[in-house]
CSV table of C-alpha atoms in Angstrom, one decimal:
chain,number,residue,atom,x,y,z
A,1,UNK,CA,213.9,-27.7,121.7
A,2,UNK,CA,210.5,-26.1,123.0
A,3,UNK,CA,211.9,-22.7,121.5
A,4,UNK,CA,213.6,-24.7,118.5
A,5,UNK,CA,210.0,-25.9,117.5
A,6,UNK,CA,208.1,-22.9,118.0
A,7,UNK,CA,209.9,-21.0,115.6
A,8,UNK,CA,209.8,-23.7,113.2
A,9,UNK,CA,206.5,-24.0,113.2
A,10,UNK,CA,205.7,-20.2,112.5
A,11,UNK,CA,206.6,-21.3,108.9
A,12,UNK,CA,209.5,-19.7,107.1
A,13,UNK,CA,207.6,-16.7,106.4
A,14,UNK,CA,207.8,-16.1,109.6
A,15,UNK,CA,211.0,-17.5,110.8
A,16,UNK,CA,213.2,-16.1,108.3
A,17,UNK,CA,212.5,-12.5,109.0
A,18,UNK,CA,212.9,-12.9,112.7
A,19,UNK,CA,216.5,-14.8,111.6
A,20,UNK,CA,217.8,-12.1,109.5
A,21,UNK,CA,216.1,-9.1,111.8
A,22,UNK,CA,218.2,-10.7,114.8
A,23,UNK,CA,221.8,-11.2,112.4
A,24,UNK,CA,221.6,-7.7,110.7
A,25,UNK,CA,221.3,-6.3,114.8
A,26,UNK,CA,224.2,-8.7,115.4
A,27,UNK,CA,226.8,-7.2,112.5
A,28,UNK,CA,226.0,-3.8,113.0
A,29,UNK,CA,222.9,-2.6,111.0
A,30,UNK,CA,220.6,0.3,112.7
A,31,UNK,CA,217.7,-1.2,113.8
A,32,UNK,CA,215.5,0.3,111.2
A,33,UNK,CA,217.1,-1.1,108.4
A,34,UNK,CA,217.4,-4.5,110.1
A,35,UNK,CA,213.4,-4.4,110.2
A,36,UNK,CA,213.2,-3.3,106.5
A,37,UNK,CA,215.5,-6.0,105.9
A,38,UNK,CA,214.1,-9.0,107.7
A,39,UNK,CA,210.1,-7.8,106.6
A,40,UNK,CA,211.3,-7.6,102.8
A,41,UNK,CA,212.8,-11.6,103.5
A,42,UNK,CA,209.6,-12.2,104.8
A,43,UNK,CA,207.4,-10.6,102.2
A,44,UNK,CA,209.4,-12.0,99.5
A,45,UNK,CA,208.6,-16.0,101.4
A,46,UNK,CA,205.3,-15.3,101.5
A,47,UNK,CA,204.6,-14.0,97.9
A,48,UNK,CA,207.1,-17.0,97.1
A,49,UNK,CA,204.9,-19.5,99.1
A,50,UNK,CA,202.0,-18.1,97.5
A,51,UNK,CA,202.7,-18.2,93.8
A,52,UNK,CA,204.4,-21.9,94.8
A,53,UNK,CA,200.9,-23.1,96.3
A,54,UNK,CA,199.0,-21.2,93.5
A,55,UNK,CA,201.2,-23.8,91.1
A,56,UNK,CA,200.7,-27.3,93.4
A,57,UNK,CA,197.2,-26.5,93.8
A,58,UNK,CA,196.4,-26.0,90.0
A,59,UNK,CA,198.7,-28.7,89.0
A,60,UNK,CA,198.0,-31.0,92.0
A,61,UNK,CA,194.6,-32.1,90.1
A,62,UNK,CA,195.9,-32.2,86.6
A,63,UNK,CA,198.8,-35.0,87.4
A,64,UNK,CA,196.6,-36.6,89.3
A,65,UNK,CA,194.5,-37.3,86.9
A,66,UNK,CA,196.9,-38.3,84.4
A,67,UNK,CA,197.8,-40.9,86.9
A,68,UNK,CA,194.3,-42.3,86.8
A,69,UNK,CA,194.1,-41.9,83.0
A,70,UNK,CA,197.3,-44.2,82.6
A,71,UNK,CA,195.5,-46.7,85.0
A,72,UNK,CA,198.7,-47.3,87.3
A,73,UNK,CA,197.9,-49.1,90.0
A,74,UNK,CA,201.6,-49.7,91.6
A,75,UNK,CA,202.4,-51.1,95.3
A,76,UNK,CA,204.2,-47.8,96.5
A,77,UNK,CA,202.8,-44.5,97.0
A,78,UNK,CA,204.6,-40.8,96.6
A,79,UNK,CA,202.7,-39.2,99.5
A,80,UNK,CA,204.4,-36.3,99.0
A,81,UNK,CA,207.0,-34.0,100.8
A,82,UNK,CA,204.8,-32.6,103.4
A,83,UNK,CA,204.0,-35.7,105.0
A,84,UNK,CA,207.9,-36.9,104.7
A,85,UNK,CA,208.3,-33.0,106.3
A,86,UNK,CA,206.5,-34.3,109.3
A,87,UNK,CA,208.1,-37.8,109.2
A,88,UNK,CA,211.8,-35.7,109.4
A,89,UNK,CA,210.1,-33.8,112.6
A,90,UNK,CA,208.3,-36.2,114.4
A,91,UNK,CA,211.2,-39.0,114.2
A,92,UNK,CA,212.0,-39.8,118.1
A,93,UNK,CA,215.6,-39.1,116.9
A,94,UNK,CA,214.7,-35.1,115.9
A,95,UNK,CA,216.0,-34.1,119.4
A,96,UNK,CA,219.2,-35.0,119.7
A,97,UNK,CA,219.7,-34.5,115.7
A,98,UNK,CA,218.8,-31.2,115.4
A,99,UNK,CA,220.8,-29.3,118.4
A,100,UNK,CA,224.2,-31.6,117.5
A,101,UNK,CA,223.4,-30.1,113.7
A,102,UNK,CA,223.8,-26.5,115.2
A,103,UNK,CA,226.8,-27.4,117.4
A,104,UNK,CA,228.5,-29.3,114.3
A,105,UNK,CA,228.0,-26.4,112.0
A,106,UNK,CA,229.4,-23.9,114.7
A,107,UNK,CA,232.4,-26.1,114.7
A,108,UNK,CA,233.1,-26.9,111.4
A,109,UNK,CA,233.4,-22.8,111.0
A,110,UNK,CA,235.1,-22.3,114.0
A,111,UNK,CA,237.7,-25.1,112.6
A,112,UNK,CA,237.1,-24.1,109.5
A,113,UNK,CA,235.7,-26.7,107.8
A,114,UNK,CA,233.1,-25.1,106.3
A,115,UNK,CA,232.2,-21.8,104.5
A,116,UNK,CA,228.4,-21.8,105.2
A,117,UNK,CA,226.4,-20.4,107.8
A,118,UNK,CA,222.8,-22.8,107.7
A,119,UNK,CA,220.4,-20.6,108.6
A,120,UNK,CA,217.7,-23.3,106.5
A,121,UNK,CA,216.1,-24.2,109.7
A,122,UNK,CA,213.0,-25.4,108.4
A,123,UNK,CA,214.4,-27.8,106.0
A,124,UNK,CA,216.4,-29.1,108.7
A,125,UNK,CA,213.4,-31.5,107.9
A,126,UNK,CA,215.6,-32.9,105.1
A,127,UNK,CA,218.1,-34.9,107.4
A,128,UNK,CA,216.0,-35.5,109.6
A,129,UNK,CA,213.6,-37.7,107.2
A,130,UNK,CA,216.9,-39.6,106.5
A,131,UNK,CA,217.6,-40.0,109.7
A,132,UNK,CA,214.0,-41.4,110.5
A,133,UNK,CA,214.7,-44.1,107.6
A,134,UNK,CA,217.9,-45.3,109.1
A,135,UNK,CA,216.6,-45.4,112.2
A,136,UNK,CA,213.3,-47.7,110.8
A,137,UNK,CA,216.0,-50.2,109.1
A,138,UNK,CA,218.6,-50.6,111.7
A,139,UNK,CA,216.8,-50.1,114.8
A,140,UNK,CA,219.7,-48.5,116.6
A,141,UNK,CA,219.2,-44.7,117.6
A,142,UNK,CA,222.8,-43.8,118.0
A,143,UNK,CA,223.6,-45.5,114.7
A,144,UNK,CA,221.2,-43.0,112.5
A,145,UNK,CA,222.5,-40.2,114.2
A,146,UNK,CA,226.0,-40.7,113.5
A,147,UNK,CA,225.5,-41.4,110.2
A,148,UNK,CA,223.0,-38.1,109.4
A,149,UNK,CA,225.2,-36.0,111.5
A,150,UNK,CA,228.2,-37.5,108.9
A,151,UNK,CA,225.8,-36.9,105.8
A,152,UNK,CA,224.7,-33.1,107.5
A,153,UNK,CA,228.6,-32.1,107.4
A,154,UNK,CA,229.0,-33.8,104.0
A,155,UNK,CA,226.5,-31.6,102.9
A,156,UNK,CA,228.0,-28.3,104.0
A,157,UNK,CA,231.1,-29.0,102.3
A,158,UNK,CA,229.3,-29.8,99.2
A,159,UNK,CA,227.1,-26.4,99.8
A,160,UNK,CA,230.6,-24.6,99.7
A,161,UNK,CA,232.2,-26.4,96.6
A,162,UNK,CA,228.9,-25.8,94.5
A,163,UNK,CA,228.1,-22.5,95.9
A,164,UNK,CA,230.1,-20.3,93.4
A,165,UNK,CA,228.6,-22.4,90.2
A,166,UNK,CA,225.6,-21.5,91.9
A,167,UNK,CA,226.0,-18.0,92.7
A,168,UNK,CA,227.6,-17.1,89.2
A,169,UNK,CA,224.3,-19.0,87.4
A,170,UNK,CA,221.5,-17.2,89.7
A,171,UNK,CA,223.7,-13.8,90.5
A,172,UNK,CA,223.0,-14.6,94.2
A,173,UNK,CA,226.6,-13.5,96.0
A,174,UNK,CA,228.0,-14.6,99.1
A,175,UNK,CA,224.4,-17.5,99.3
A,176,UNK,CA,225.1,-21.3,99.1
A,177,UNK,CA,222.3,-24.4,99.7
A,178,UNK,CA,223.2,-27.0,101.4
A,179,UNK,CA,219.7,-28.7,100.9
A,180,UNK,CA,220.6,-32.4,100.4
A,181,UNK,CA,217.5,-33.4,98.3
A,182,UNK,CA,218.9,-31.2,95.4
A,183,UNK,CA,222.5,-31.4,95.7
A,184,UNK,CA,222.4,-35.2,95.7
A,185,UNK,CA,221.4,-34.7,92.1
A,186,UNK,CA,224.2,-32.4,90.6
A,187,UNK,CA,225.9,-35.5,89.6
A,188,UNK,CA,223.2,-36.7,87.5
A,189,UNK,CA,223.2,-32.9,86.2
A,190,UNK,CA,227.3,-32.8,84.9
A,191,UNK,CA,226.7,-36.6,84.0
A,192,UNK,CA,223.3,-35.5,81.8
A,193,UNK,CA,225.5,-32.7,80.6
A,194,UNK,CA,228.3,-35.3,79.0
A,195,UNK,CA,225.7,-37.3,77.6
A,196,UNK,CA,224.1,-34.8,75.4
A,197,UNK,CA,227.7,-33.0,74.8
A,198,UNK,CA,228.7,-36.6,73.3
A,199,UNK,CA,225.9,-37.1,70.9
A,200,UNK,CA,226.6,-35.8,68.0
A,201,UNK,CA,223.5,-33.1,66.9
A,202,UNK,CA,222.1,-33.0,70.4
A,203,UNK,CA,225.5,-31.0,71.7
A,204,UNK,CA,224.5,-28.5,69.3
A,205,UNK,CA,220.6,-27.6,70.3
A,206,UNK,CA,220.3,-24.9,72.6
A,207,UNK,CA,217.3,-24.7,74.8
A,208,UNK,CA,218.2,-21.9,77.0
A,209,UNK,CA,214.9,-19.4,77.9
A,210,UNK,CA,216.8,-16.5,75.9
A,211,UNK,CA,217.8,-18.8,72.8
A,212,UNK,CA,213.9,-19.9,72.9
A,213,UNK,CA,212.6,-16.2,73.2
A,214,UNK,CA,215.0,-14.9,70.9
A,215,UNK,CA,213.9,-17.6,68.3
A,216,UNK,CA,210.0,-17.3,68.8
A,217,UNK,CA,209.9,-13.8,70.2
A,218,UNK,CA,206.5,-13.6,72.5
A,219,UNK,CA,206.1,-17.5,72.0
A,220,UNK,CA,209.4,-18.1,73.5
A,221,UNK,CA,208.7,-15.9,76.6
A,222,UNK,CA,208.3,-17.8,80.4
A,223,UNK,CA,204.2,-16.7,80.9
A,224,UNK,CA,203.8,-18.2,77.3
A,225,UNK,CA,205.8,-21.1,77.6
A,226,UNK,CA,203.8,-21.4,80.8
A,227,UNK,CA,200.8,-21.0,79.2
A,228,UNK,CA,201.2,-23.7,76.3
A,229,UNK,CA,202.9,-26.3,79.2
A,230,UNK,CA,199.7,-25.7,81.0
A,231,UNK,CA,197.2,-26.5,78.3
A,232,UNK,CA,199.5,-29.7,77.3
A,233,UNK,CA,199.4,-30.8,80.9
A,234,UNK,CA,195.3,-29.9,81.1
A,235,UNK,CA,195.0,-31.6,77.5
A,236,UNK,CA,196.8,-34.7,78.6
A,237,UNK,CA,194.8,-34.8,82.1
A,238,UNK,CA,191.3,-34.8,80.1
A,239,UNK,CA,190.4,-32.1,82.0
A,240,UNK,CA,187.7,-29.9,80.4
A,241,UNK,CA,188.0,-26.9,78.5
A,242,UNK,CA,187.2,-24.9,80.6
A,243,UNK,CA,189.4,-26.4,83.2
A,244,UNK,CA,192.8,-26.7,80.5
A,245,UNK,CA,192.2,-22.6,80.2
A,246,UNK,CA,192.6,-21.7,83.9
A,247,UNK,CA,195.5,-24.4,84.2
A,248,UNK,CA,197.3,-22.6,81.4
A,249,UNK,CA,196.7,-18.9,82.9
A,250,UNK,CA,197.4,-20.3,86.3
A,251,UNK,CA,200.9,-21.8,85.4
A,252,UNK,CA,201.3,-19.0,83.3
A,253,UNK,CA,201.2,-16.5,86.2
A,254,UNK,CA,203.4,-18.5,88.3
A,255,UNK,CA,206.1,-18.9,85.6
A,256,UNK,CA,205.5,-14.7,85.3
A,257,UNK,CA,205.1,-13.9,89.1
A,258,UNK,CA,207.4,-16.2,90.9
A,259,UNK,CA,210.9,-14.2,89.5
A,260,UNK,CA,209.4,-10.8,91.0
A,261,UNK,CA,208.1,-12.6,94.2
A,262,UNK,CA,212.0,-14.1,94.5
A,263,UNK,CA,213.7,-10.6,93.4
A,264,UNK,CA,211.4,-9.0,96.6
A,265,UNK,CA,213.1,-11.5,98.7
A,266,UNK,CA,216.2,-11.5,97.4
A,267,UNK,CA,216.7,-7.0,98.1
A,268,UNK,CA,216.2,-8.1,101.7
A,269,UNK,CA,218.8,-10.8,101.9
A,270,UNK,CA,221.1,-8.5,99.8
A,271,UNK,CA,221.1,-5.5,102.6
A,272,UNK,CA,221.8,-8.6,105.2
A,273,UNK,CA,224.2,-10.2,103.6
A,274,UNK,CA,226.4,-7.7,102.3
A,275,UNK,CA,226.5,-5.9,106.1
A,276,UNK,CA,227.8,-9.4,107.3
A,277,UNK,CA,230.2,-9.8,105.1
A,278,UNK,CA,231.5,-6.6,105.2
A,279,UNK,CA,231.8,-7.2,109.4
A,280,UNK,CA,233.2,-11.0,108.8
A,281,UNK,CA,236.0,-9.3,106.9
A,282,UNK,CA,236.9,-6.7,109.3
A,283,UNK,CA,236.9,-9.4,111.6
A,284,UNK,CA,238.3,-12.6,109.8
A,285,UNK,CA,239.9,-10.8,106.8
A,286,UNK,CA,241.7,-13.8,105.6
A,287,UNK,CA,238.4,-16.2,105.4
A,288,UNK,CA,235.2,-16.2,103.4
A,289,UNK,CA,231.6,-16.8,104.4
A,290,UNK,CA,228.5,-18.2,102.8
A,291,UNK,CA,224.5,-17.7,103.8
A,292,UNK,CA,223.1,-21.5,103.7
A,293,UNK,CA,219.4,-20.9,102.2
A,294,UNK,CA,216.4,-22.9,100.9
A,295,UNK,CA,216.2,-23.6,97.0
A,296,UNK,CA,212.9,-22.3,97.1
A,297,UNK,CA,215.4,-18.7,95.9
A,298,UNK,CA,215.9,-20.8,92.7
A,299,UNK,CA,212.7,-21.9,91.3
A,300,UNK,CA,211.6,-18.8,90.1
A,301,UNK,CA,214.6,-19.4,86.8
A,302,UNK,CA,212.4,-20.1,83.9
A,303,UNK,CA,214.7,-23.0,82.8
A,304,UNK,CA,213.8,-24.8,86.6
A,305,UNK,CA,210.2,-24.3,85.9
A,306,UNK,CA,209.6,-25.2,82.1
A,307,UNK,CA,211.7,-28.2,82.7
A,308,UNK,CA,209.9,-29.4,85.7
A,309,UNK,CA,206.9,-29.4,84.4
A,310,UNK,CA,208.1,-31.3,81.2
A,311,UNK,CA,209.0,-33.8,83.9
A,312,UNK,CA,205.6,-34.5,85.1
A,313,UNK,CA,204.2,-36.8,81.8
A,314,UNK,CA,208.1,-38.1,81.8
A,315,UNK,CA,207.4,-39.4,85.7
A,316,UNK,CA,203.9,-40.9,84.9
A,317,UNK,CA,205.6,-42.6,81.5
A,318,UNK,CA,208.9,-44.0,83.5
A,319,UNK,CA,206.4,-45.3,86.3
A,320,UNK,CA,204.2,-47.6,83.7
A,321,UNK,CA,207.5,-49.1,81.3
A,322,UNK,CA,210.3,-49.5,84.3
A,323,UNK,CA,210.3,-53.0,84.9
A,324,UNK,CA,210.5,-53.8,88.3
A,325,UNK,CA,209.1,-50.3,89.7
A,326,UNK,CA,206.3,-49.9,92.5
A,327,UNK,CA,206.6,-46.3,92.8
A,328,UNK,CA,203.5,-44.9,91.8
A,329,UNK,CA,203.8,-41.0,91.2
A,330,UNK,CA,201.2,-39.0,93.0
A,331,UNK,CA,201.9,-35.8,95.4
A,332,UNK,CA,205.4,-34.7,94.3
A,333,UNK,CA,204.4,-34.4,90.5
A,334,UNK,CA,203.4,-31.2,90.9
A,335,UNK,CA,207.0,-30.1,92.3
A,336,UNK,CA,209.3,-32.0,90.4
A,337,UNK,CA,211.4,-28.7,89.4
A,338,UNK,CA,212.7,-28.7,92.8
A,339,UNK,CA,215.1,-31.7,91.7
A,340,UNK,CA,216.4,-29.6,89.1
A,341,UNK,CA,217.3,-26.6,91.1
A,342,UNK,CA,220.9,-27.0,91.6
A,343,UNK,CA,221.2,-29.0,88.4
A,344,UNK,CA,220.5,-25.9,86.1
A,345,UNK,CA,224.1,-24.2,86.5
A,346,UNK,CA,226.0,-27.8,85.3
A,347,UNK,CA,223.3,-27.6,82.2
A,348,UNK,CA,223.9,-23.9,81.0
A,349,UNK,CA,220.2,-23.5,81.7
A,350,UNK,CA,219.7,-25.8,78.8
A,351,UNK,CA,216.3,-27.2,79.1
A,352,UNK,CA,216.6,-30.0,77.0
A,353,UNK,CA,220.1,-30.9,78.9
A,354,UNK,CA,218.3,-30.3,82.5
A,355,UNK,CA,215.2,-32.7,81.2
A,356,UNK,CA,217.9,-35.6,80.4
A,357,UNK,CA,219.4,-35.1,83.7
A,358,UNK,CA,216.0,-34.7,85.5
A,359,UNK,CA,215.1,-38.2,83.1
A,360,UNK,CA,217.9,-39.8,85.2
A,361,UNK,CA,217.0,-38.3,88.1
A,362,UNK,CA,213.2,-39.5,88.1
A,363,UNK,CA,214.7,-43.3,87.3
A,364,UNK,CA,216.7,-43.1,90.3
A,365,UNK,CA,214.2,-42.5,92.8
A,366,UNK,CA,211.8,-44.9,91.8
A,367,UNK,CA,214.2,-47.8,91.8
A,368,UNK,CA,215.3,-46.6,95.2
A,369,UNK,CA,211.7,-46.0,96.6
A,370,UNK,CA,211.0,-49.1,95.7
A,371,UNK,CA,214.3,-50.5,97.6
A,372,UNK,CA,213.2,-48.3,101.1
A,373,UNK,CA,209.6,-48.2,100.9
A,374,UNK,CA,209.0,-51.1,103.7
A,375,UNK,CA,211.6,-48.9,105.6
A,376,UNK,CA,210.4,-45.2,104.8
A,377,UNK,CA,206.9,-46.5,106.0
A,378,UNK,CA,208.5,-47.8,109.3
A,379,UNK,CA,209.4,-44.3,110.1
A,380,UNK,CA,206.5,-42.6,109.0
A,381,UNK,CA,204.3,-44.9,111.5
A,382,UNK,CA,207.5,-44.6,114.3
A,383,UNK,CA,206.9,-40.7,113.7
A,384,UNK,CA,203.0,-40.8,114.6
A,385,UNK,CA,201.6,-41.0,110.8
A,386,UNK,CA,199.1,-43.7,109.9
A,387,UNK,CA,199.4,-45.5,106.7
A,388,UNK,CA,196.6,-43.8,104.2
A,389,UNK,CA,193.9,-47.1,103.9
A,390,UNK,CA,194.5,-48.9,100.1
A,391,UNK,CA,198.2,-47.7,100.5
A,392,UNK,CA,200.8,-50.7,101.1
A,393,UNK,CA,204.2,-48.8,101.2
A,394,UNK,CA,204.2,-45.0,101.3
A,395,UNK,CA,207.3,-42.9,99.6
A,396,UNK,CA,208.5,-39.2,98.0
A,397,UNK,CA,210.2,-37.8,95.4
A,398,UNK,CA,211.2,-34.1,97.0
A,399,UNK,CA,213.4,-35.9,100.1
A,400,UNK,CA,216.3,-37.4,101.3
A,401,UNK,CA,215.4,-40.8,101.7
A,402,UNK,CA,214.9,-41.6,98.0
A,403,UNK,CA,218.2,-39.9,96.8
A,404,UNK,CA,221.1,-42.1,95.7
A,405,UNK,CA,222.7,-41.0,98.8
A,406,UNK,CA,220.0,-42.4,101.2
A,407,UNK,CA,219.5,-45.8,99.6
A,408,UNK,CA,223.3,-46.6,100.0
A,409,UNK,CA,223.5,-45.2,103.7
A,410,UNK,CA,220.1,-47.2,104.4
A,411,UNK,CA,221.9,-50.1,102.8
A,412,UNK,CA,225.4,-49.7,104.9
A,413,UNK,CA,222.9,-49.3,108.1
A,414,UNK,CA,222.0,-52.6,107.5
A,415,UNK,CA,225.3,-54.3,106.9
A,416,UNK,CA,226.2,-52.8,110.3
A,417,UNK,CA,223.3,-54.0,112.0
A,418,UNK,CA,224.2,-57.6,112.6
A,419,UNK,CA,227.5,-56.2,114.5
A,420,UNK,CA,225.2,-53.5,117.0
């Protein structure tokens, strides 16, 4: 765990090129080219992470204040994924959890059971957060492993049914992402699909990026469709002139640099990936692997980006009408594209599809943040976090807890806990 930890804590960056240095030595590549391999993964992370923080931290203050210019003032606060990050790793049950998540996904290949190889680490964070929550509502330790362990191998399967949608939308052979915030949500993405393929009119717009350039030439390109979200957001935040400018060229080079940063990251993988499969077939020539990686490869699609920043004034609008809702909107807003990630390939990269979806998406978590909050801040003070003062109940948006899938395993954890 000591050696677990420390290599999760160097950041994927970091990890990541020491993963894929160590499995290109492993199936066959010369050393050299397992270095240029592993350093071009870890380039591509950083210039990923970079543009990615370059984003949050422009767009960070702009929904912010648009919260505080709607005047919400609701019970439960979105803290953000970072914070529920360090409730997944500081849960008492991260031990145990992550070691038997290694040892389950060896077996489930070795049974074959499975198709992908999770070499996601650091989101490991995801299960764990879920985990955490269980473990605040029941009380019983043995009771939220078994039931994240079950979700973790759920997971993988999904990654492997979902994987060649995924890999035929983004052109990323042999990859799948068994990253259980997003694939929670492709259900809401083929169900926001038949709704707008029902309604008469609406099953006839297309809002693909090259439909949209195509239509408005420059105006219809990602850095200027970036540009003109970015003013609307700064516009809608109050902010300043001077301040709505550098939004818009801000968000405007993430939507232009983020693609290149990815496409960097991705020629690295590509030299690892297609050595190992190459050596699994020589060795297993009858079965078929998969890569397990972080979605963070997918947000750089125009379609993900334009639509999750649409999403932002939908979130702050959904908080303030939803009767019954206590989920105030805060830290997440600026990274609500991440919900659309695996979404994208069930819409046909139709924006206006993927902004239904992400629509029902956005109601879901609220109404089950609201259900687990008492719970979710349980674990975040069992995990060493002290409630912010003014906050009641704390909550996120980019997690596991607030899916569909983790209000109804929170809600069979309590069923059961009478009978532990």
């Amino acid at each position: 765990m000591a050696v677990i930890q420390t290599i999760i804590n160097l950041g994927a960056a970091v990890m990541m090129p020491i993963i894929f240095f160590i499995l290109g030595i492993i199936f066959g590549l010369k050393p050299s080219k397992a270095f240029k391999a592993g350093m071009l993964v870890g380039i591509g992370f950083t210039g990923v992470n970079m543009v990615i923080n370059l984003l949050l931290t422009n767009l960070g203050p702009a929904s912010k204040a648009m919260v505080t210019q709607m005047g919400l003032k609701l019970t439960v606060v979105d803290t953000g994924w970072p914070t529920a990050s360090t409730i997944g790793w500081g849960t008492p049950i991260m031990p145990v959890l992550v070691v038997s998540f290694l040892v389950l996904n060896a077996l489930m290949l070795v049974f074959k059971l499975t198709k992908t190889v999770d070499i996601d680490i650091f989101n490991y964070w995801i299960f764990l957060l879920l985990g955490a929550v269980i473990y605040a509502a029941t009380n019983s330790f043995w009771l939220a492993v078994v039931m994240t362990l079950i979700v973790f191998g759920i997971t993988l399967v999904v990654a492997d049914l979902t994987a060649p949608y995924v890999q035929k939308q983004y052109n990323l052979k042999g990859i799948s992402f068994p990253h259980l915030t997003c694939l929670a949500w492709v259900p809401f993405g083929i169900v926001g699909n038949w709704i707008c393929e029902k309604i008469p009119g609406l099953n006839k717009i297309k809002m693909d990026p090259e439909t949209i350039q195509k239509r408005f030439g420059v105006l219809g390109e990602p850095l200027t469709l970036g540009f003109l979200l970015g003013l609307a957001i700064g516009i809608m935040a109050h902010f300043p002139i001077t301040k709505i400018i550098s939004l818009a060229i801000n968000v405007a080079a993430a939507m232009y640099l983020l693609p290149k940063m990815i496409d960097v990251l991705v020629s690295g993988l590509v030299i690892v990936r297609d050595q190992v499969e190459g050596q699994l077939k020589k060795w297993f020539p009858k079965r078929e692997f998969y890569i397990g990686m972080d979605t963070a490869l997918l947000i750089g699609e125009p379609s993900v980006l334009a639509s999750g920043l649409i999403l932002i004034p939908i979130a702050i609008v959904l908080a303030f009408i939803l009767p019954g809702n206590k989920v105030l909107p805060f830290v997440d807003l600026a990274s609500l594209m991440f919900l659309l990630a695996l979404i994208t390939p069930f819409a046909h990269r139709n924006m206006l599809r993927m902004i239904v979806s992400g629509t029902l998406v956005l109601i879901c978590i609220m109404y089950v943040g609201t259900s687990i909050a008492p719970f979710y801040t349980k674990a975040a003070v069992q995990s060493g976090i002290a409630v912010p003062n003014g906050i009641k109940y704390m909550t996120n948006f980019i997690g596991s807890a607030t899916t569909w899938i983790g209000w109804v395993l929170t809600e069979i954890g309590l069923m059961l806990k009478p009978l532990l």
